[in-house]
Coordinates of N, CA, C and O in Angstrom, one line a residue:
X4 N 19.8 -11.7 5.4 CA 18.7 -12.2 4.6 C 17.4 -11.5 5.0 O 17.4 -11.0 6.1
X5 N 16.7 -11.4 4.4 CA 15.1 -10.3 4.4 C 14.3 -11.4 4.0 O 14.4 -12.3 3.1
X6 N 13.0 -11.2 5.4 CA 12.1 -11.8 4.9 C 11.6 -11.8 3.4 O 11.8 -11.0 2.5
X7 N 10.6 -13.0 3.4 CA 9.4 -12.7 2.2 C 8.7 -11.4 2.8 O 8.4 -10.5 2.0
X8 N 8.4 -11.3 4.1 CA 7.2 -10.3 4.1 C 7.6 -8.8 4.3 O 6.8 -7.9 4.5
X9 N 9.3 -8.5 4.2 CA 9.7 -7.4 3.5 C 9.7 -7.5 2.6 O 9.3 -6.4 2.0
X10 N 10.0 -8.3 1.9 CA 10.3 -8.3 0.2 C 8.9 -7.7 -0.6 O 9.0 -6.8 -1.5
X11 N 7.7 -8.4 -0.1 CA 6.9 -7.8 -0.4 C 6.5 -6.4 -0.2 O 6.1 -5.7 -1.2
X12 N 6.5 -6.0 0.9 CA 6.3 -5.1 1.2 C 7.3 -3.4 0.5 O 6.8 -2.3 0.5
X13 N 9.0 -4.1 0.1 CA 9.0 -3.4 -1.0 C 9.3 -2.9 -1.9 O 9.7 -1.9 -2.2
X14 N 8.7 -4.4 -2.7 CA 8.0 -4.6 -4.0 C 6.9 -3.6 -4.3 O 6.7 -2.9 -5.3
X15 N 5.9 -3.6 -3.0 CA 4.6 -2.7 -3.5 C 4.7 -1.4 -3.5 O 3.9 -0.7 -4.1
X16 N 5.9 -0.9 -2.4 CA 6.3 0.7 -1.9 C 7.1 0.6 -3.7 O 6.4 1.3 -4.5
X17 N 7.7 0.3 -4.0 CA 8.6 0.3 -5.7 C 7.2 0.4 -6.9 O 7.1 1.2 -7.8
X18 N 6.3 -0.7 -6.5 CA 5.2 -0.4 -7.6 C 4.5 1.0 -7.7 O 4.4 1.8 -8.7
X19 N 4.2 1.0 -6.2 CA 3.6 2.5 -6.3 C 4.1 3.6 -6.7 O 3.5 4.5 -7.4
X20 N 5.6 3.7 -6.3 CA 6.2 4.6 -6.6 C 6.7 4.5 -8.0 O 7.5 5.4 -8.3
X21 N 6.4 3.8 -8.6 CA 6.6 4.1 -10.4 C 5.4 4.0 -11.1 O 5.2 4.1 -12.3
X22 N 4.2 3.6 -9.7 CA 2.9 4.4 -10.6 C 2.9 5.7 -10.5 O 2.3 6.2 -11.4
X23 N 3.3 6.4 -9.7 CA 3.3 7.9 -9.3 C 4.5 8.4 -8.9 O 4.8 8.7 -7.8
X24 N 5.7 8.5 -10.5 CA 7.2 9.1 -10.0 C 7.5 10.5 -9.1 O 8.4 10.8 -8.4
X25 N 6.1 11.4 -9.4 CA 6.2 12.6 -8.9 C 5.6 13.0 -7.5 O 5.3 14.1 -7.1
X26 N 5.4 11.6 -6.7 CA 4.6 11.7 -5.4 C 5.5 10.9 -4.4 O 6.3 10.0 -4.5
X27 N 5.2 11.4 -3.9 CA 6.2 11.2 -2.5 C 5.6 9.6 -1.8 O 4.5 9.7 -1.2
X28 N 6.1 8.5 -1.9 CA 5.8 7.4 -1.5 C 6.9 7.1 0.1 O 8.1 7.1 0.1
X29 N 6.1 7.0 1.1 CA 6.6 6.5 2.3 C 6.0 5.4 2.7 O 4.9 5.1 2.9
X30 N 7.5 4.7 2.8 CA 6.9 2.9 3.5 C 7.2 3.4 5.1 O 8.1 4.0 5.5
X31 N 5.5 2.6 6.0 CA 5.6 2.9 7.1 C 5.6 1.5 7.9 O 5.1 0.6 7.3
X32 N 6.3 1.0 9.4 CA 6.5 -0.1 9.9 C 5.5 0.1 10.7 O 5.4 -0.9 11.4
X33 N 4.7 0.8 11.0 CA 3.6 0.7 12.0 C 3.6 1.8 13.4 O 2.7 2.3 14.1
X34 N 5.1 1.9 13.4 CA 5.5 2.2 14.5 C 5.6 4.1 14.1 O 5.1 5.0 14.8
X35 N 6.1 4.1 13.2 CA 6.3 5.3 12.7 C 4.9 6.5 12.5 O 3.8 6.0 12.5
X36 N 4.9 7.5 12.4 CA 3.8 8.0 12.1 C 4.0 8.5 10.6 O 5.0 8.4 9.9
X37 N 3.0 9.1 10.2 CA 3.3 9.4 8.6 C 3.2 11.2 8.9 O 2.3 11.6 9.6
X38 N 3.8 11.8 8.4 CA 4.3 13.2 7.7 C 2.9 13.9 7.9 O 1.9 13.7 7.2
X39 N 3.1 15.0 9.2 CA 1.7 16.0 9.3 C 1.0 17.1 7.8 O 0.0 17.7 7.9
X40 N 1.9 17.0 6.7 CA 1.8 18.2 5.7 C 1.6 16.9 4.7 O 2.2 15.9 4.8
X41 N 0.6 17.2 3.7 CA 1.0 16.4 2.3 C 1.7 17.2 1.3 O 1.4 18.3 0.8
X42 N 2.8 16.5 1.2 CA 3.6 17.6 0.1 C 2.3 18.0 -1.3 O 1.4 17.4 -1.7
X43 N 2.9 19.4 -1.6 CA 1.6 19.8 -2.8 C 1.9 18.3 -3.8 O 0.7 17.8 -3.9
X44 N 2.5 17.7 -4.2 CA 2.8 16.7 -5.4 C 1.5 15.9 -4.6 O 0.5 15.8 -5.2
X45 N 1.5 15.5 -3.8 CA 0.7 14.6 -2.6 C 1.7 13.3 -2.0 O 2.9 13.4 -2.1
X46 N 1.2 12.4 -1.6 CA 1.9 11.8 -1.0 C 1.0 10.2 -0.5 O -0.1 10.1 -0.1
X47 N 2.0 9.1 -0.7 CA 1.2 7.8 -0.8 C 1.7 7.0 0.8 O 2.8 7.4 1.2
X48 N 1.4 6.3 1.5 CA 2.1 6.1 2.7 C 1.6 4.4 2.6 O 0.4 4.0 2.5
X49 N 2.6 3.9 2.5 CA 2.1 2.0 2.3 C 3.0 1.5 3.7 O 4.2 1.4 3.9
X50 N 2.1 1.4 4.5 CA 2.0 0.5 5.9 C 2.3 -1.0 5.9 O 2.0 -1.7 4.9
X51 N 2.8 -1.6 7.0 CA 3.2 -2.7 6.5 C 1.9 -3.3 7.0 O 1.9 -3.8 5.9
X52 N 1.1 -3.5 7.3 CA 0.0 -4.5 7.5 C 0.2 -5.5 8.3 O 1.0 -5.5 9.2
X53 N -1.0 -6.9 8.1 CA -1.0 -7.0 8.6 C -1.0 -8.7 7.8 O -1.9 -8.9 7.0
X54 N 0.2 -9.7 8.2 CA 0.0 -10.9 6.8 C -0.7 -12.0 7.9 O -0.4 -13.2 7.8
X55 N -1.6 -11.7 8.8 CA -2.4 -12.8 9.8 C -2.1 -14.4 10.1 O -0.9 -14.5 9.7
X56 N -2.4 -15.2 10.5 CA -2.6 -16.4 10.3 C -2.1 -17.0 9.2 O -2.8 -16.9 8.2
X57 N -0.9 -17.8 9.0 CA -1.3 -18.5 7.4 C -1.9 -19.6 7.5 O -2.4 -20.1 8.5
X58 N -2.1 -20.2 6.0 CA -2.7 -21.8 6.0 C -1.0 -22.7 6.0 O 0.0 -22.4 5.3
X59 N -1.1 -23.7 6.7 CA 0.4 -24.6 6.4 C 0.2 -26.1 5.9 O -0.4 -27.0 6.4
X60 N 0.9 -26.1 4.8 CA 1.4 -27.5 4.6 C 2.0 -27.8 5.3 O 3.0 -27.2 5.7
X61 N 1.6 -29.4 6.1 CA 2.9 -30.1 6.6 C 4.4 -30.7 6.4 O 5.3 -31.0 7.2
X62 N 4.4 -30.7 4.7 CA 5.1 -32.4 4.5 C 5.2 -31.4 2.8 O 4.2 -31.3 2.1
X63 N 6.3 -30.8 2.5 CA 7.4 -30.1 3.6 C 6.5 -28.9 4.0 O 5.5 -28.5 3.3
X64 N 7.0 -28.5 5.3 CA 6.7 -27.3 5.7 C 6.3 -25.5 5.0 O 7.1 -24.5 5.2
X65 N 5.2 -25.4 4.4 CA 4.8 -23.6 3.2 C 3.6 -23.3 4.4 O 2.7 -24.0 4.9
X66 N 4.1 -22.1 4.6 CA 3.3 -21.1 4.8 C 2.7 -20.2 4.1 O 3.5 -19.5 3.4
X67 N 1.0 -19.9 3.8 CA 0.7 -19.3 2.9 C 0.3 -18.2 3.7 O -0.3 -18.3 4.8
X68 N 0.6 -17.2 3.2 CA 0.1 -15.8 3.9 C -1.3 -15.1 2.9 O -1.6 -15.5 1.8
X69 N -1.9 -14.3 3.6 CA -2.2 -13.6 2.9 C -2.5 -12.3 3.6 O -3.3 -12.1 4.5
X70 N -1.6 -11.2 3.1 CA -1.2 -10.1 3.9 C -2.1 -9.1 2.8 O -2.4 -9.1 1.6
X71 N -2.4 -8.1 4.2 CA -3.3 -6.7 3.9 C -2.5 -6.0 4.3 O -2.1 -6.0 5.4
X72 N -2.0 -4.9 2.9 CA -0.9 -3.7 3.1 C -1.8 -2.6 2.7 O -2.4 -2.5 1.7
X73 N -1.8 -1.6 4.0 CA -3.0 -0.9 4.0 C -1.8 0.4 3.1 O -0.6 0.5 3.1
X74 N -3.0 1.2 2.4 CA -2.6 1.9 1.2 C -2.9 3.2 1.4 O -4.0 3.4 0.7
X75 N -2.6 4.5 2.1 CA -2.8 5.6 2.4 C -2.9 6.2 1.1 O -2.2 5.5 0.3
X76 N -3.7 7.5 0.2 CA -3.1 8.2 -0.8 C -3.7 9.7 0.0 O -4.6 9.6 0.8
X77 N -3.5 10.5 -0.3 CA -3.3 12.1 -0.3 C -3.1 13.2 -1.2 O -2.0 13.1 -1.8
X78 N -3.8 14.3 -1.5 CA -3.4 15.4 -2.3 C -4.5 16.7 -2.2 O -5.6 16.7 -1.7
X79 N -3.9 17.4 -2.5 CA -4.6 18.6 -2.3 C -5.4 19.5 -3.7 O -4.5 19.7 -4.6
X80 N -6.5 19.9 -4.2 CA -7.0 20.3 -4.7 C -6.5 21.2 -5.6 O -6.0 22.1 -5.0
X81 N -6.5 21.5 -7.0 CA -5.6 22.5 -7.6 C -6.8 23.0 -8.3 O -7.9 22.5 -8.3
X82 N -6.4 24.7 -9.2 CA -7.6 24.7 -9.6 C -8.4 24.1 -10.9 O -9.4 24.3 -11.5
X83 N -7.2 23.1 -11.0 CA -8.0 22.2 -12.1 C -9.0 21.1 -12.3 O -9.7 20.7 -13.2
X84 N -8.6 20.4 -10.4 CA -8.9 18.9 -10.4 C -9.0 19.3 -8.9 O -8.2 20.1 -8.3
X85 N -10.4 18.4 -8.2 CA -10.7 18.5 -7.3 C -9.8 17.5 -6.2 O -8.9 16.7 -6.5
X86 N -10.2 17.8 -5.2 CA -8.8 16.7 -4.2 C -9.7 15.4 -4.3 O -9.1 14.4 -3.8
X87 N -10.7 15.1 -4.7 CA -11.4 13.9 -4.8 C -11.3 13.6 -5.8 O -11.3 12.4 -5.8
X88 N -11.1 14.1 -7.4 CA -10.8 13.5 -8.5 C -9.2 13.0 -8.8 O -9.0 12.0 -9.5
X89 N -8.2 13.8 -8.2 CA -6.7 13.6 -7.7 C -6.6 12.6 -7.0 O -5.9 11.7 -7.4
X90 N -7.1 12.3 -6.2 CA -6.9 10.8 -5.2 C -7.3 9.9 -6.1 O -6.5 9.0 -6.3
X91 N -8.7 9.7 -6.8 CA -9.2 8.8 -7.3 C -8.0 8.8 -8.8 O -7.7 7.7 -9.3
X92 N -7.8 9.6 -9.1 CA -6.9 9.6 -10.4 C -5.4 8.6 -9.9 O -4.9 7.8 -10.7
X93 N -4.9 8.7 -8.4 CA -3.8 8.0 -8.3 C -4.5 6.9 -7.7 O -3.9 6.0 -8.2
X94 N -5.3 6.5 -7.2 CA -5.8 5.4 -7.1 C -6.0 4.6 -8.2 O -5.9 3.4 -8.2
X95 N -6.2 5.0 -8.7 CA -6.2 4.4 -10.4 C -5.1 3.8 -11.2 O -5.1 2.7 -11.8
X96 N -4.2 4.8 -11.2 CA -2.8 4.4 -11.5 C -2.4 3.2 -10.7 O -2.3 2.1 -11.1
X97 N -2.0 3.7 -9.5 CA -1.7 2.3 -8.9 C -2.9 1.1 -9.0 O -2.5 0.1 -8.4
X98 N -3.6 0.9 -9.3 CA -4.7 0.5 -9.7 C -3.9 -0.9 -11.3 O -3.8 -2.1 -11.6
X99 N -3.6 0.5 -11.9 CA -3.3 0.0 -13.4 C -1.9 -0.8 -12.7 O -1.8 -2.0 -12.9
X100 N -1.0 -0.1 -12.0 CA 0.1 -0.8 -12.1 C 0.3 -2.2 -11.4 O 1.1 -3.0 -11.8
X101 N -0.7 -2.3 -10.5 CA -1.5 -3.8 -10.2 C -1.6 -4.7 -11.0 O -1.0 -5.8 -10.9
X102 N -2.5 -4.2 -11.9 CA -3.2 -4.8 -13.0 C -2.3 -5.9 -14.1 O -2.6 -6.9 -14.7
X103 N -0.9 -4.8 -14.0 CA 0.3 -5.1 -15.1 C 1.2 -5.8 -14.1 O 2.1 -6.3 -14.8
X104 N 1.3 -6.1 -12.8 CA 2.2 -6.8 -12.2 C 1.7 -7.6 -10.8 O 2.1 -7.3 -9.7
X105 N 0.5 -9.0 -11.3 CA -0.5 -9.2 -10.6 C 0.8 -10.2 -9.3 O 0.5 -10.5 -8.2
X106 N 1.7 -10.3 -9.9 CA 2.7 -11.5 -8.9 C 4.0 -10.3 -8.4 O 5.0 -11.0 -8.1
X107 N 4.2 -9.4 -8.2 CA 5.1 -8.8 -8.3 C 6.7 -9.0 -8.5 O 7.6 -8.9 -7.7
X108 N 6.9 -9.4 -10.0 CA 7.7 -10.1 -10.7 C 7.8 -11.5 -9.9 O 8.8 -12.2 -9.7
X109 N 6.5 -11.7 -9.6 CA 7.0 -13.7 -9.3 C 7.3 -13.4 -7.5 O 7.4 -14.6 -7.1
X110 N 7.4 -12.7 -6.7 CA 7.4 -13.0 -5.5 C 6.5 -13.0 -5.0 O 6.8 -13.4 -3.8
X111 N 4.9 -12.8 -5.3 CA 3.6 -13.4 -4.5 C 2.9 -14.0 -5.4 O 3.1 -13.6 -6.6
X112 N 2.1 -15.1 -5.3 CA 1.2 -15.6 -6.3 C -0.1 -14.3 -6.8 O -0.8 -14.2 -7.8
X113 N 0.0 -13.9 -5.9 CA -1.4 -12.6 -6.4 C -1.9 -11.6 -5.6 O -2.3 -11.7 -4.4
X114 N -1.8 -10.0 -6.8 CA -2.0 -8.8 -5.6 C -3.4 -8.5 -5.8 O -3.9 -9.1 -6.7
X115 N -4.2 -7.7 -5.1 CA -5.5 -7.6 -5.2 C -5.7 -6.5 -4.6 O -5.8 -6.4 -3.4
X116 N -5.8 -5.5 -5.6 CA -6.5 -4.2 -4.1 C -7.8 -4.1 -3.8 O -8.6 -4.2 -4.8
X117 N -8.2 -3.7 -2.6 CA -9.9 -3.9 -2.2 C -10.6 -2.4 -2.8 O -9.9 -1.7 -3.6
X118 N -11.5 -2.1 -2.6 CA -12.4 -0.8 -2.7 C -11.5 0.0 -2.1 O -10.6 -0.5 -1.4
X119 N -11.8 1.4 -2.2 CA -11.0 2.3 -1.5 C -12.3 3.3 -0.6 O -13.5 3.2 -0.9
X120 N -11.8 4.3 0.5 CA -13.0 5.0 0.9 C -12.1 6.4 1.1 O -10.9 6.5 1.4
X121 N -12.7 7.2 1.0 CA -12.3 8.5 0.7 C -13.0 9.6 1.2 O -14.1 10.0 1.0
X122 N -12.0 10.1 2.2 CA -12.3 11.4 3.3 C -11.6 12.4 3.0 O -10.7 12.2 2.2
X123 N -11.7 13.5 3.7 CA -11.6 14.6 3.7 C -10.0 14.9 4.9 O -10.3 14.5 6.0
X124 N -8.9 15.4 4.8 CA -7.6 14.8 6.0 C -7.9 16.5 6.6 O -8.2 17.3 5.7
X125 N -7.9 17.0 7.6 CA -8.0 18.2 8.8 C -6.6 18.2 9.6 O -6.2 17.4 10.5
X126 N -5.7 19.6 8.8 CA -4.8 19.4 9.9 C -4.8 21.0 10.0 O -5.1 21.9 9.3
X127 N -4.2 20.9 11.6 CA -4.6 22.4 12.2 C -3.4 23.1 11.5 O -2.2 22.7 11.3
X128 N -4.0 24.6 11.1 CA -3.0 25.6 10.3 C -2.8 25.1 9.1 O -1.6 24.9 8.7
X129 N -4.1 24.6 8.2 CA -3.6 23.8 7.0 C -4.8 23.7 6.3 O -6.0 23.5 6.7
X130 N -4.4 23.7 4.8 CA -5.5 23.9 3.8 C -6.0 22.4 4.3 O -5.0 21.6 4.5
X131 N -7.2 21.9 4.4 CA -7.6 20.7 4.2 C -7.2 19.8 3.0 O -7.2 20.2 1.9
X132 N -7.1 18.7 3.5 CA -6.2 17.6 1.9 C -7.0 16.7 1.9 O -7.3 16.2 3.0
X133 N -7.5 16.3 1.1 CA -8.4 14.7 0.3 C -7.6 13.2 0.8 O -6.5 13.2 0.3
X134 N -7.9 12.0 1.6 CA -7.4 11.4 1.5 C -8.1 10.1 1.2 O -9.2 10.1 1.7
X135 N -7.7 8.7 0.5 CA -8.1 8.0 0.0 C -7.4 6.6 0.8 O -6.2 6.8 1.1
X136 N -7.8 5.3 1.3 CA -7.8 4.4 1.5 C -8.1 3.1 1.3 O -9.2 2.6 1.4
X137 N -6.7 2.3 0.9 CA -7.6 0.9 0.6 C -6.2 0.0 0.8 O -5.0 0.4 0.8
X138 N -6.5 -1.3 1.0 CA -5.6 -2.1 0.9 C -5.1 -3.1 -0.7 O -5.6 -3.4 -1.9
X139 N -3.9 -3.3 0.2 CA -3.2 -4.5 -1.2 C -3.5 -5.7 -0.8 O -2.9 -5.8 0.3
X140 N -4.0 -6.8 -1.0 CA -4.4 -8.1 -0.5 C -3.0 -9.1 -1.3 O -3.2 -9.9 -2.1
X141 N -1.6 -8.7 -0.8 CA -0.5 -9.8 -1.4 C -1.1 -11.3 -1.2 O -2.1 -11.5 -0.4
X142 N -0.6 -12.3 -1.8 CA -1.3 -14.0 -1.5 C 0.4 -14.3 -1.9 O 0.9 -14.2 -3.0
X143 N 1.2 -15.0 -0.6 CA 2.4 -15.9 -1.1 C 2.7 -16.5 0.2 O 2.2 -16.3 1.3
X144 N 3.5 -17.3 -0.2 CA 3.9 -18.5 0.3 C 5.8 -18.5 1.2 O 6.8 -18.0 0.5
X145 N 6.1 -18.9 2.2 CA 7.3 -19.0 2.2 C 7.8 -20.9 3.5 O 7.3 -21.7 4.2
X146 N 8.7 -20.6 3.2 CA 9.0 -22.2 4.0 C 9.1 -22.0 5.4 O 8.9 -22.9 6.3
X147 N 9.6 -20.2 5.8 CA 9.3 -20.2 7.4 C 8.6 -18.9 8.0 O 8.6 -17.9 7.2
X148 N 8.1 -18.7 9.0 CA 7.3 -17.8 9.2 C 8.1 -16.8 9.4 O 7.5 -15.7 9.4
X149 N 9.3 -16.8 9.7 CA 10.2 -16.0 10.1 C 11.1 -15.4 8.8 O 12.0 -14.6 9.1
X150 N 10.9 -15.5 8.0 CA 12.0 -15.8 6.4 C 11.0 -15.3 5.5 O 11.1 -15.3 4.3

């Protein structure tokens, strides 16, 4: 059995990745590091986060989470579109695909992504790559903290 708070987690690595079939989506446990090169396609890295504190019902026993899955995106500049108009362009998409699957088919009551902030990624021996940041604010509920 798989928790709820994999399930969630991926649910949103599957959303993303069918906002952006041609980008490289890696789900990370925390533990892992994410990939030194952005592939040219770019590349999205959804972290498991962090589902804090919940609120509980006593009588019967729900745990409400509300988990922050922080949202890596990445790409590198072409000569058509800058690495800051490309990030914000997949930020957007996943954005939209949000928009169209606010419960993710019924397994959280509600996704929410925050503002995003967007820097410049520096890796040695390497064209510089655009990278963008923001989280998924999932909101759901399960009967144990463990499940």
């Amino acid at each position: 059995m798989v928790s709820k708070r994999l399930e969630v987690l991926a649910a949103v690595k599957a959303l993303v990745q069918s906002a952006l079939p041609h980008v490289k989506v890696i789900g990370l446990d925390g533990e892992d590091a994410a990939p030194m090169r952005v592939p040219p396609t770019g590349m999205v890295v959804v972290r498991s986060g962090d589902p804090g504190e919940p609120e509980v019902d006593l009588c019967p026993p729900v745990y409400h989470y509300t988990h922050r899955i922080p949202i890596e995106v990445s790409a590198y500049e072409t000569t058509a579109e800058s690495g800051e108009e490309i990030v914000d362009r997949m930020m957007g998409l996943i954005g939209g695909a949000v928009e169209a699957n606010r419960t993710l088919g019924g397994l959280c009551d509600w996704l929410e992504p925050t503002g995003p902030n967007t820097d410049d990624i520096y890796t040695e021996a390497a064209t510089p790559a655009r990278g963008g940041d923001f989280d998924l604010v999932a909101s759901y509920s399960t009967t144990s903290p463990l499940n």
